[in-house]
Amino acid sequence: MLCMLLVNLFCFAQTNVWTGQENNYWNTPANWSLNQTPTLDTNVLISVTQTGNYPVVTGEDGVADCNNITIEDGASVTISGDGAGQLRIEGAITNNGLLNATDGTIVMIGVAPQLIPASAFSDNTVRNLTSFNITGVTLSGPLSLTGILRVRTGNFDTGGYLTLKSDATTTAIVDEVDGSITGEVTVERYIPARRAFRFMSSPTTGGTILSNWQENKADIEGYGTDITGPGGEANGFDISGSNNPSMFTHDNESGVWEAVTETTTALQAGTPYRLMVRGDRTVDQTDNSATPTATVLRSTGTLETGDTQLYFNAFTINAGYYLFLGNPYQAPVDMQAVLADATNIIDDFYFVWDPTLNSRGSYVTVNVESNTSNIAASEANRYLQPNQAFFVQIESTGLTELSFAEEHKYVVSNTTNDVYRTSNEPVASLILTMYRQEAYDANEKAADGFTVLFAEGYDNNVNNRDAVKPVNLDEGVGTINSSKVLSFEKREMPVPDDVIPVSNTNYRTADYVYVINLEGIEGVNAFLHDKYTGAMVALPNNETTTYSFTINTNDEASSAENRFDVVFAEALSSGDFESIEVAIYPNPVTGGSFTVQLTDAANVDVALYDTLGRQVNCSLNSVPNGVNVTAQSQLSSGIYIVQVSNGSKTVTKKIIIK
C-alpha cells in the first residue's frame, strides 16, 4: 500500500513536457514527454523544441486542459479557431514566452483562488474569458477582452484592469452572470462616422459624463466626443459659439426633451440620453459641415449585473405615453422577454432611433413577435444592443413596471451579423420603404417606411397590436387609421375594396422613390394609387415594386399628406382579354369618378351603363396603366355596369355608386 501511494504521489508530481515530435496539435499524445494528453491534474511545461512545433488549440483540436502551465522564453501556445479553441487552466499561469488567445477562449476552472498575472497573454488581449472558479479569479494587470466574458460561479475581480473593447465589427459583451463581478471595468462603444443623434445609455456607474464620454476634454483621436450645452465650460461642456445643447434627457411624464444642464454629474448605468455624436474629439464641432469621424465612447465604473427593476407611477401619465429607457447591461437584450415580463406596457413593440437612416436618422418600430421592423432598410430588431436607449409605450393609466433580468440577455455571438438577425418565418406583409431619389440612386439608406402584417384574427381597428408612429426630424411615412399615423399595423387578410391610406409628411426635397414589397397575399390584386397623378401602379404579389414621384412645393395637392393609398381590388380574369387583367378602384364609387386599371391600357375604350342598359355620359382620361372615368352628371345610388373593350375583346364588371 505504501509503495503504491508513493508511486501515485510521484506520478502526480511529474510534469508533462511539450516536445512537438508529431505535429503542433495539443491533444496528440506523441507531442508530450509522458506520451499522453494533459488533463486538469497535469502540470505542463512548454519548452523550446528542436522541431519548431508549438501547440495550437483550434476548433478542430477541441479543448486543451492543464493544471499549472509554464511557457519558456522562446516557446509559444496559440488558442484560435474563431473563439472555438479553449484552454482550460486549473492552476497558475507562468508565461515567459507567448500565450496567444486573441482569437481563442481561456477558461479559469480552478478550485483554489486563481490569479491572471500581468502580461499573461499576447498584446494583453483575449477573445473570450470564462471564470468558473467558486473561490474566485483576480486580474493583476491590464487585459482587453474582445469577445464574451462569462462568470459562471464565484467572484471575478477585475482589479480595475479589464477593458471591454469595441470596433466596427465586434463589441465585447458580458453573458449571464451567475457569480459576481467586482472592480471597475472600462467599456467601449464604437460609433461609425456620421453626424447624427444616438440614443445612448451606459452599462457602468462611476465617474461623470465629462470624465467618460468627453475624455476629460482631452482631444484624443478616435475617442470621445464633444458635448455642448447651456453655461458652456462652467457646466462641464465643451467650448462652442452658441452653447446649443447636444445632449438631452426625456421627461417621461410631460413627453418633452430636456437639455442636459451639466456634464459634471455622475454617469449611471441604464440612464438614457439622446446624444449628438459629431465624431471624435478632434472634429471641429463649431462647423456643421466638418467631416465626421468614427469614434469610441468609453465609460469606466462598476459594471451593472444582476436583475434590475424600474417602477413608474403612471397615474399622472396618460395612456399611450412613451417611456425613454436605457439598456443597463453590456449585452444584447431580448426585448420580447423584457416586454413579456413588464406591467402596463404594450408588449408587441419597442422604438429605437436608427442614425443610419435618412440624413439625420429615423425612428424605427420593432415588432418583437415577428422580429421585424417597420423599415426594411434598418437592421434594428428585437435584440436591444449594449449602450442603446429606447422607447416603450404605456398601455393604460396606472402603476407601470419594467425589469431587466440576467436571463433576458441574448448572447449567441458578439459579431454584428449574428446579433442583427431577421426572422425567417413566412408572413403576409406589405412593406413600404421611402428613399430620397439621390439616396436610392447611390444605394444609400432609406428615409423612412412602414410595415403592415396580415393574418386571420388580426383586427382592422386600431388597438395595442398597432404601433403609433413617433414623429421624425425629417420625412415620415406611415399608414392612417382612425386619424392615427401608424408605423406598424396588423390587419386582417385583405379583401376587394380594402384601402390603406398612406401618410407622408416633412418633405425635405423634391424627388422620392417608394420601394414596396408585397408578400403572401392571395385572392386580390394590390395597387398603389397616386391621387395627384391618377396613377394606379400594380403591386405584384411576392415581388418588389419601385415608384418614383416628385413633390411640387407650390402645389398643395402634390405635397398633400394623403396623396397615396394602397388599394386592393378583385381582378377580372383573363377569360375575354386573354392575359389582360382589369381592376376598378374605388368600388363602391363616391363622387362619380373611378379608375379602370389594366396591364395594357393602349387602345382601350370604357363605357358605363345603368341597370336598364342606358349609357351614362362620361369623360375618359388616360393615366399610367389605366383610364380615369368621370360621370358628366350626378349619378343616382345603385348598381352600374362597366364595359371595357380593346376593340376585339370585351369584359364587364358591376360597380356600386354611393
XYZ file of C-alpha atoms in Angstrom:
658
model
C 0.000 0.000 0.000
C 2.792 2.388 0.988
C 4.687 1.664 -2.256
C 1.546 2.240 -4.322
C 0.872 5.561 -2.531
C 4.456 6.727 -3.173
C 4.153 5.780 -6.847
C 0.903 7.758 -7.175
C 2.391 10.795 -5.464
C 5.446 10.608 -7.701
C 3.263 10.392 -10.829
C 1.148 13.351 -9.694
C 4.245 15.453 -9.191
C 5.503 14.790 -12.692
C 5.370 17.496 -15.319
C 4.295 16.745 -18.874
C 6.745 18.485 -21.198
C 5.842 19.532 -24.738
C 8.172 18.004 -27.338
C 6.236 18.593 -30.560
C 7.603 15.383 -32.030
C 4.491 14.656 -34.111
C 2.865 17.970 -35.031
C 1.535 21.114 -33.359
C -1.747 19.703 -32.018
C -2.052 19.918 -28.233
C -4.212 16.799 -27.980
C -1.793 14.491 -29.822
C -0.220 12.241 -27.111
C 3.031 11.783 -29.063
C 3.721 15.519 -28.692
C 4.218 15.113 -24.911
C 7.042 13.650 -22.846
C 4.665 11.360 -20.967
C 3.122 10.260 -24.267
C -0.328 11.272 -23.006
C -2.525 14.318 -23.369
C -2.530 16.582 -20.282
C -5.597 16.717 -18.023
C -6.733 19.258 -15.430
C -4.470 17.459 -12.932
C -1.363 17.746 -15.130
C 1.306 20.424 -14.829
C 2.582 21.282 -18.289
C 5.824 22.851 -19.465
C 6.005 24.331 -22.945
C 9.717 24.232 -23.652
C 11.751 25.311 -26.643
C 11.726 22.407 -29.127
C 14.133 21.196 -31.764
C 11.229 20.520 -34.138
C 9.929 24.073 -34.071
C 6.415 22.754 -33.393
C 4.480 24.592 -30.694
C 0.974 23.763 -29.501
C -2.002 25.217 -31.299
C -5.511 24.651 -29.926
C -8.166 25.216 -32.600
C -11.824 24.369 -33.024
C -10.760 21.125 -34.724
C -8.450 20.239 -31.847
C -11.192 20.820 -29.259
C -10.334 21.695 -25.671
C -6.893 21.726 -24.063
C -6.614 21.056 -20.297
C -3.876 21.633 -17.740
C -3.225 22.388 -14.089
C -0.246 24.768 -13.879
C 1.123 25.965 -17.215
C 4.647 27.280 -17.732
C 5.813 28.674 -21.065
C 9.561 29.112 -21.554
C 11.169 32.086 -23.258
C 11.109 31.373 -26.998
C 8.168 28.944 -26.789
C 4.503 29.653 -27.514
C 0.919 28.434 -27.190
C -1.796 29.616 -29.596
C -5.513 29.338 -28.864
C -7.513 30.067 -32.022
C -10.392 28.944 -34.193
C -12.709 31.950 -34.098
C -13.109 31.563 -30.346
C -13.762 27.813 -30.574
C -10.345 26.749 -29.296
C -10.306 26.580 -25.480
C -7.518 26.338 -22.922
C -8.860 25.298 -19.508
C -6.496 26.108 -16.634
C -6.990 24.746 -13.115
C -3.800 26.167 -11.598
C -1.376 29.017 -12.245
C -0.017 30.731 -15.351
C 3.733 31.371 -15.676
C 4.442 32.868 -19.077
C 7.940 33.813 -20.205
C 7.133 33.173 -23.845
C 3.939 33.770 -25.825
C 0.374 32.772 -24.890
C -1.768 33.961 -27.786
C -5.528 33.892 -27.108
C -6.528 36.878 -29.248
C -8.764 34.501 -31.230
C -9.414 31.898 -28.551
C -11.093 31.189 -25.230
C -9.438 30.964 -21.804
C -11.320 29.143 -19.029
C -10.145 29.583 -15.432
C -11.541 26.442 -13.824
C -9.633 26.048 -10.558
C -10.834 25.022 -7.114
C -8.414 27.356 -5.297
C -8.213 31.136 -5.903
C -6.598 31.913 -9.266
C -4.629 34.933 -10.417
C -4.272 36.071 -14.005
C -0.851 37.745 -13.973
C 0.078 40.917 -15.797
C 1.172 40.323 -19.407
C -0.096 36.734 -19.277
C -1.443 36.982 -22.839
C -0.098 38.345 -26.101
C -0.980 42.029 -26.525
C -2.724 41.766 -23.128
C -5.751 40.598 -25.110
C -8.060 37.602 -25.106
C -11.114 36.987 -27.182
C -13.280 35.093 -24.676
C -12.724 34.594 -20.943
C -14.713 32.302 -18.664
C -14.391 32.405 -14.875
C -15.503 29.031 -13.497
C -13.906 29.094 -10.038
C -16.101 29.148 -6.955
C -13.227 30.587 -4.905
C -12.641 33.451 -7.338
C -10.420 34.745 -10.143
C -8.457 38.017 -9.975
C -6.789 40.136 -12.662
C -3.419 41.593 -11.695
C -2.673 43.506 -14.895
C -4.336 45.172 -17.892
C -6.479 42.875 -20.027
C -8.547 43.728 -23.112
C -11.414 41.406 -23.984
C -12.854 41.477 -27.494
C -15.446 38.697 -27.263
C -17.560 37.324 -24.424
C -16.945 37.416 -20.668
C -18.682 34.623 -18.752
C -18.730 34.477 -14.955
C -20.294 31.098 -14.199
C -19.588 30.925 -10.469
C -17.622 32.716 -7.748
C -16.310 36.255 -7.957
C -14.370 37.735 -10.829
C -12.263 40.644 -9.524
C -11.159 42.890 -12.371
C -8.726 44.813 -10.180
C -9.717 47.801 -12.310
C -7.727 46.327 -15.190
C -10.435 44.993 -17.548
C -11.414 46.745 -20.797
C -14.322 45.505 -22.922
C -13.327 46.500 -26.448
C -15.477 47.696 -29.361
C -14.712 48.301 -33.026
C -16.513 48.392 -36.371
C -17.231 44.643 -36.405
C -17.417 43.462 -32.789
C -18.285 44.687 -29.322
C -17.274 42.767 -26.212
C -20.250 41.610 -24.142
C -20.953 40.045 -20.757
C -23.015 36.864 -20.681
C -25.445 35.974 -17.887
C -23.597 36.469 -14.601
C -24.203 33.560 -12.223
C -21.429 34.653 -9.864
C -20.348 38.262 -9.321
C -18.032 40.878 -10.822
C -16.145 43.358 -8.644
C -13.699 46.090 -9.557
C -14.048 48.791 -12.164
C -14.451 47.969 -15.844
C -13.822 50.200 -18.861
C -16.462 49.693 -21.556
C -16.061 50.879 -25.122
C -18.784 51.677 -27.670
C -17.744 52.136 -31.292
C -19.719 54.828 -33.167
C -19.463 54.928 -37.005
C -18.576 58.165 -38.757
C -21.851 60.028 -39.133
C -23.005 63.286 -37.614
C -26.279 62.201 -36.027
C -28.134 61.762 -32.778
C -27.775 58.462 -30.931
C -29.959 57.039 -28.182
C -27.309 56.087 -25.619
C -27.009 54.528 -22.179
C -24.048 53.360 -20.114
C -23.572 49.856 -18.627
C -21.330 51.280 -15.887
C -21.848 53.531 -12.886
C -18.937 55.733 -11.884
C -17.215 58.899 -12.989
C -19.045 61.673 -14.773
C -20.238 62.283 -18.308
C -17.265 64.641 -18.551
C -14.663 62.108 -17.376
C -16.132 59.328 -19.513
C -17.698 60.241 -22.850
C -15.854 63.596 -23.028
C -12.470 62.056 -22.107
C -11.988 64.854 -19.530
C -11.813 67.182 -22.554
C -8.607 65.594 -23.828
C -8.607 65.681 -27.626
C -7.723 62.042 -28.273
C -8.013 60.897 -31.862
C -10.542 58.071 -32.183
C -12.089 58.526 -28.738
C -14.803 60.571 -27.036
C -16.975 63.315 -28.472
C -17.673 66.990 -27.869
C -20.787 67.729 -25.820
C -22.163 71.262 -25.798
C -24.827 72.861 -23.667
C -26.049 75.812 -21.585
C -23.420 77.509 -19.454
C -20.564 76.189 -21.545
C -17.326 75.267 -19.796
C -18.617 76.242 -16.367
C -21.035 73.309 -16.543
C -18.563 70.828 -17.981
C -19.497 71.351 -21.618
C -17.097 71.902 -24.479
C -16.495 75.373 -25.836
C -18.901 76.417 -28.586
C -20.019 79.682 -30.083
C -23.713 79.221 -29.291
C -23.733 76.746 -26.360
C -26.572 74.964 -28.139
C -27.338 71.668 -26.357
C -26.232 68.406 -27.950
C -27.327 66.078 -25.125
C -30.874 65.573 -23.859
C -32.911 63.590 -21.378
C -36.608 62.845 -21.805
C -39.282 63.843 -19.275
C -41.433 60.727 -19.385
C -44.347 62.486 -17.706
C -44.562 65.520 -19.996
C -43.127 63.808 -23.071
C -40.663 66.685 -23.602
C -36.961 66.509 -24.441
C -34.925 68.475 -21.905
C -31.349 69.652 -22.427
C -28.769 68.241 -20.023
C -27.680 71.153 -17.806
C -24.192 69.898 -16.881
C -21.828 67.022 -17.648
C -20.189 67.005 -14.224
C -22.965 64.747 -12.946
C -22.350 61.030 -12.425
C -22.881 58.624 -15.286
C -25.365 55.977 -14.117
C -25.898 52.571 -15.701
C -29.149 52.425 -17.663
C -29.795 56.180 -17.718
C -30.887 57.059 -21.264
C -29.738 60.065 -23.278
C -30.199 61.496 -26.742
C -26.679 62.498 -27.739
C -25.444 64.247 -30.866
C -22.247 62.470 -31.904
C -20.273 64.513 -34.413
C -17.244 62.232 -34.312
C -14.220 62.019 -32.042
C -12.913 64.974 -30.064
C -10.706 66.180 -32.907
C -13.728 67.137 -35.043
C -14.464 70.860 -35.231
C -17.895 70.897 -33.588
C -18.373 74.581 -34.479
C -18.588 73.613 -38.167
C -21.739 71.693 -39.111
C -20.047 70.740 -42.376
C -16.949 69.292 -40.717
C -16.193 65.742 -41.854
C -17.374 63.338 -39.125
C -15.051 60.623 -37.871
C -15.589 57.250 -36.270
C -15.114 57.339 -32.524
C -15.196 55.155 -29.436
C -17.102 56.332 -26.362
C -15.597 54.975 -23.132
C -17.059 54.693 -19.668
C -15.324 53.382 -16.552
C -17.048 52.237 -13.396
C -18.923 49.399 -11.772
C -20.489 47.095 -14.327
C -24.243 46.625 -13.968
C -25.086 42.982 -13.237
C -27.993 41.140 -11.640
C -31.685 41.869 -12.053
C -32.939 45.457 -12.047
C -36.462 46.814 -11.675
C -37.786 50.173 -12.841
C -41.077 51.488 -11.474
C -43.124 54.365 -12.819
C -46.172 55.890 -11.148
C -48.177 56.418 -14.290
C -51.308 57.824 -12.640
C -50.329 61.267 -13.910
C -49.274 59.942 -17.313
C -51.870 59.380 -19.989
C -52.251 56.005 -21.637
C -50.256 55.903 -24.837
C -47.381 57.974 -23.459
C -43.832 56.853 -24.160
C -41.131 55.951 -21.636
C -37.490 56.551 -22.542
C -35.239 53.860 -21.034
C -31.714 52.512 -21.438
C -30.112 49.093 -21.629
C -28.253 48.684 -18.295
C -26.223 45.668 -19.441
C -23.127 45.247 -21.559
C -25.014 42.673 -23.604
C -27.799 42.464 -26.174
C -31.195 42.067 -24.515
C -34.163 40.143 -25.893
C -36.881 42.792 -25.763
C -39.612 40.230 -26.366
C -38.699 38.671 -23.000
C -38.385 42.082 -21.312
C -41.781 43.290 -22.532
C -43.455 39.964 -21.717
C -42.378 40.401 -18.086
C -43.377 44.088 -17.917
C -46.539 45.512 -16.361
C -48.776 48.029 -18.157
C -46.523 48.348 -21.197
C -47.605 47.416 -24.728
C -45.651 44.226 -25.315
C -45.729 43.978 -29.129
C -43.366 46.851 -29.921
C -40.497 48.998 -28.836
C -38.959 52.004 -30.599
C -35.345 52.885 -31.368
C -33.559 55.630 -33.264
C -31.580 54.414 -36.278
C -28.923 57.062 -37.037
C -28.003 55.394 -40.346
C -31.341 56.266 -41.970
C -32.117 59.454 -43.914
C -29.848 62.456 -43.381
C -30.301 62.717 -39.590
C -31.723 59.334 -38.595
C -35.239 57.994 -38.146
C -37.404 56.266 -35.572
C -37.756 52.534 -36.127
C -40.605 50.465 -34.705
C -39.614 46.893 -33.879
C -42.268 44.180 -33.692
C -40.791 41.746 -31.175
C -43.232 38.951 -32.050
C -42.290 38.746 -35.735
C -38.777 40.135 -35.171
C -39.271 42.676 -37.941
C -39.161 46.459 -38.133
C -41.277 48.976 -39.992
C -38.320 49.997 -42.182
C -36.846 47.223 -44.293
C -33.552 49.113 -44.647
C -32.936 49.136 -40.887
C -31.017 46.386 -39.081
C -32.888 47.048 -35.843
C -34.670 44.012 -34.448
C -35.890 42.667 -31.124
C -32.382 42.425 -29.675
C -31.594 45.737 -27.978
C -27.877 46.450 -28.218
C -25.457 47.347 -25.403
C -25.254 51.122 -24.814
C -28.607 51.575 -26.614
C -31.599 53.510 -25.294
C -35.180 53.044 -26.487
C -38.853 53.930 -26.052
C -41.780 51.787 -24.928
C -45.435 52.786 -24.766
C -47.711 52.742 -21.724
C -50.870 50.691 -22.167
C -53.145 52.412 -19.624
C -53.005 54.828 -16.725
C -51.671 53.081 -13.646
C -48.627 51.559 -11.998
C -46.054 50.590 -14.612
C -43.081 48.280 -14.134
C -40.271 47.140 -16.389
C -37.470 44.829 -15.284
C -34.168 43.768 -16.777
C -33.044 40.297 -15.750
C -29.831 38.418 -16.463
C -31.950 35.795 -18.220
C -33.112 38.473 -20.681
C -29.612 38.698 -22.156
C -29.247 37.373 -25.687
C -25.688 36.130 -26.117
C -25.012 33.995 -29.166
C -22.045 35.889 -30.553
C -20.652 39.377 -30.255
C -20.491 39.938 -34.025
C -22.866 42.405 -35.617
C -24.193 39.942 -38.198
C -25.244 37.418 -35.562
C -26.807 39.991 -33.281
C -28.867 41.578 -36.046
C -30.786 38.527 -37.083
C -34.018 38.568 -39.064
C -36.998 36.313 -38.774
C -37.321 33.503 -41.292
C -40.966 32.832 -40.537
C -43.209 33.492 -43.568
C -45.851 36.167 -43.023
C -48.255 38.065 -45.305
C -46.974 41.602 -45.390
C -46.793 44.961 -47.099
C -43.502 46.782 -46.538
C -43.140 50.293 -47.973
C -39.732 51.940 -47.777
C -39.260 55.569 -48.770
C -35.988 56.920 -50.203
C -34.836 60.269 -51.359
C -34.137 59.769 -55.060
C -30.451 60.657 -54.777
C -30.039 58.255 -51.851
C -31.736 55.454 -53.771
C -29.581 56.044 -56.845
C -26.441 55.990 -54.677
C -27.530 52.820 -52.854
C -27.673 54.712 -49.556
C -30.007 54.236 -46.601
C -33.755 54.902 -46.660
C -35.578 57.930 -45.278
C -38.439 56.083 -43.558
C -41.015 53.345 -44.031
C -43.878 51.335 -42.605
C -44.919 47.688 -42.366
C -48.361 46.087 -42.444
C -48.726 42.449 -41.379
C -51.812 40.490 -42.458
C -53.248 37.400 -40.786
C -56.598 35.875 -39.934
C -57.557 37.025 -36.462
C -55.905 40.452 -36.713
C -58.202 43.462 -36.342
C -58.541 46.312 -38.854
C -59.396 48.665 -35.988
C -56.525 50.355 -34.142
C -55.510 48.565 -30.942
C -52.397 47.806 -28.909
C -51.110 45.484 -31.619
C -50.647 48.543 -33.848
C -47.799 50.996 -33.251
C -48.449 54.740 -33.352
C -45.601 56.379 -35.260
C -43.216 58.734 -33.427
C -42.558 61.999 -35.280
C -39.267 62.125 -37.198
C -36.982 65.111 -37.613
C -37.258 64.679 -41.397
C -39.525 62.698 -43.743
C -42.155 60.461 -42.199
C -44.324 57.847 -43.897
C -46.920 55.607 -42.269
C -50.438 54.275 -42.572
C -53.512 56.229 -41.453
C -56.176 54.528 -39.374
C -58.759 56.280 -37.178
C -56.866 59.574 -37.558
C -53.686 57.973 -36.180
C -50.468 57.552 -38.141
C -49.028 54.072 -37.644
C -45.526 52.767 -38.278
C -46.564 49.141 -37.796
C -50.107 47.893 -38.437
C -51.646 44.434 -38.105
C -54.734 43.802 -40.233
C -56.996 41.030 -41.418
C -56.123 39.447 -44.760
C -57.094 41.985 -47.447
C -60.284 41.654 -49.443
C -61.501 43.547 -52.521
C -62.134 47.257 -51.895
C -59.880 47.449 -48.822
C -57.937 50.711 -48.728
C -54.852 51.507 -46.648
C -54.352 55.291 -46.626
C -50.732 56.440 -46.594
C -49.436 59.451 -44.648
C -46.423 61.377 -45.955
C -45.080 64.394 -44.061
C -41.997 66.629 -43.698
C -40.829 66.529 -47.294
C -37.251 67.901 -47.400
C -36.540 67.599 -51.125
C -38.423 67.151 -54.414
C -37.733 63.661 -55.746
C -38.533 60.397 -53.939
C -38.812 56.660 -54.517
C -41.120 54.137 -52.884
C -39.827 50.563 -52.712
C -42.775 48.287 -51.970
C -42.594 44.604 -51.082
C -45.811 42.575 -51.067
C -45.647 39.017 -49.737
C -48.156 36.235 -49.138
C -51.273 38.000 -50.482
C -53.837 35.807 -52.262
C -57.238 36.369 -53.874
C -56.869 40.104 -54.507
C -54.722 42.448 -56.557
C -52.930 45.338 -54.849
C -52.235 48.788 -56.295
C -50.515 51.973 -55.220
C -52.878 54.844 -56.068
C -51.218 58.221 -56.630
C -54.193 60.549 -56.327
C -52.179 63.520 -57.606
C -51.203 61.949 -60.940
C -54.036 59.421 -61.111
C -51.572 56.553 -61.478
C -52.637 53.080 -60.337
C -49.432 51.078 -60.002
C -49.812 47.313 -59.759
C -48.063 45.698 -56.778
C -47.475 42.077 -57.802
C -47.525 39.519 -55.018
C -44.127 38.250 -53.826
C -42.296 40.907 -55.823
C -40.649 44.280 -55.261
C -42.106 47.348 -56.977
C -40.492 50.787 -57.232
C -42.377 54.029 -57.851
C -40.687 57.413 -58.328
C -42.580 60.632 -57.694
C -41.933 64.348 -57.449
C -43.117 66.939 -54.958
C -44.077 70.418 -56.151
C -43.987 72.677 -53.096
C -46.122 75.241 -54.927
C -48.937 72.732 -55.379
C -50.691 71.661 -52.172
C -52.171 68.589 -53.835
C -48.685 67.424 -54.774
C -47.404 67.559 -51.189
C -50.666 66.533 -49.520
C -50.231 64.154 -46.600
C -52.860 61.775 -48.036
C -51.639 61.801 -51.639
C -51.235 57.993 -51.719
C -53.379 54.949 -50.957
C -52.695 51.247 -51.174
C -55.866 49.642 -52.543
C -56.974 46.068 -53.049
C -59.303 45.080 -55.868
C -60.818 41.970 -57.331
C -59.152 41.270 -60.670
C -61.290 40.242 -63.631
C -59.908 37.037 -65.061
C -58.313 36.889 -68.474
C -61.209 34.902 -69.992
C -62.051 37.548 -72.610
C -58.888 39.596 -72.702
C -56.628 36.569 -72.772
C -53.745 37.593 -70.438
C -55.071 41.080 -69.578
C -56.209 41.768 -66.009
C -58.725 44.527 -65.223
C -59.461 46.115 -61.848
C -61.640 49.045 -60.772
C -60.897 51.422 -57.910
C -62.646 52.547 -55.837
C -65.612 50.244 -55.647
C -68.048 51.348 -54.224
C -67.635 54.669 -56.027
C -68.148 58.016 -54.339
C -68.059 61.307 -56.216
C -68.811 59.831 -59.646
C -65.184 59.123 -60.570
C -63.236 55.862 -60.702
C -60.184 54.321 -62.354
C -60.024 51.260 -64.577
C -56.629 49.621 -64.127
C -55.216 47.374 -66.889
C -51.901 45.698 -67.538
C -52.130 47.111 -71.092
C -54.237 50.268 -71.417
C -53.441 51.036 -75.052
C -56.448 51.335 -77.443
C -58.953 50.623 -74.665
C -62.490 52.004 -74.539
C -64.547 52.207 -71.343
C -68.325 52.674 -71.189
C -70.678 52.964 -68.179
C -74.295 51.688 -68.210
C -77.112 51.688 -65.671
C -79.112 48.511 -64.988
C -81.628 49.446 -67.726
C -78.843 49.419 -70.292
C -78.700 53.184 -70.749
C -75.207 54.529 -71.358
C -74.006 57.236 -68.950
C -72.063 60.128 -70.464
C -68.509 60.046 -69.082
C -65.181 61.711 -69.748
C -62.178 59.435 -70.140
C -58.627 60.463 -69.210
C -55.581 58.275 -69.615
C -53.485 57.657 -66.516
C -50.467 55.367 -66.159
C -51.641 51.797 -66.754
C -55.278 52.764 -66.819
C -58.176 55.060 -67.605
C -59.861 57.529 -65.266
C -63.647 57.665 -65.753
C -65.735 60.647 -64.578
C -69.513 60.846 -64.994
C -70.715 64.070 -66.655
C -73.770 64.293 -64.410
C -74.582 63.319 -60.864
C -75.343 59.610 -60.591
C -78.085 58.048 -58.529
C -77.027 55.467 -55.978
C -77.202 51.919 -57.250
C -75.525 49.249 -59.352
C -73.903 50.124 -62.696
C -72.116 48.114 -65.372
C -68.616 49.000 -66.587
C -67.750 47.694 -70.055
C -64.077 47.558 -71.043
C -63.101 46.784 -74.646
C -59.846 46.682 -76.588
C -61.582 46.510 -79.976
C -61.840 42.751 -80.231
C -62.363 41.589 -76.657
C -64.840 42.870 -74.052
C -65.282 42.337 -70.315
C -67.871 43.761 -67.951
C -67.885 44.372 -64.215
C -70.511 45.579 -61.765
C -69.787 48.596 -59.587
C -71.763 50.305 -56.830
C -72.379 54.052 -56.875
C -72.939 55.605 -53.455
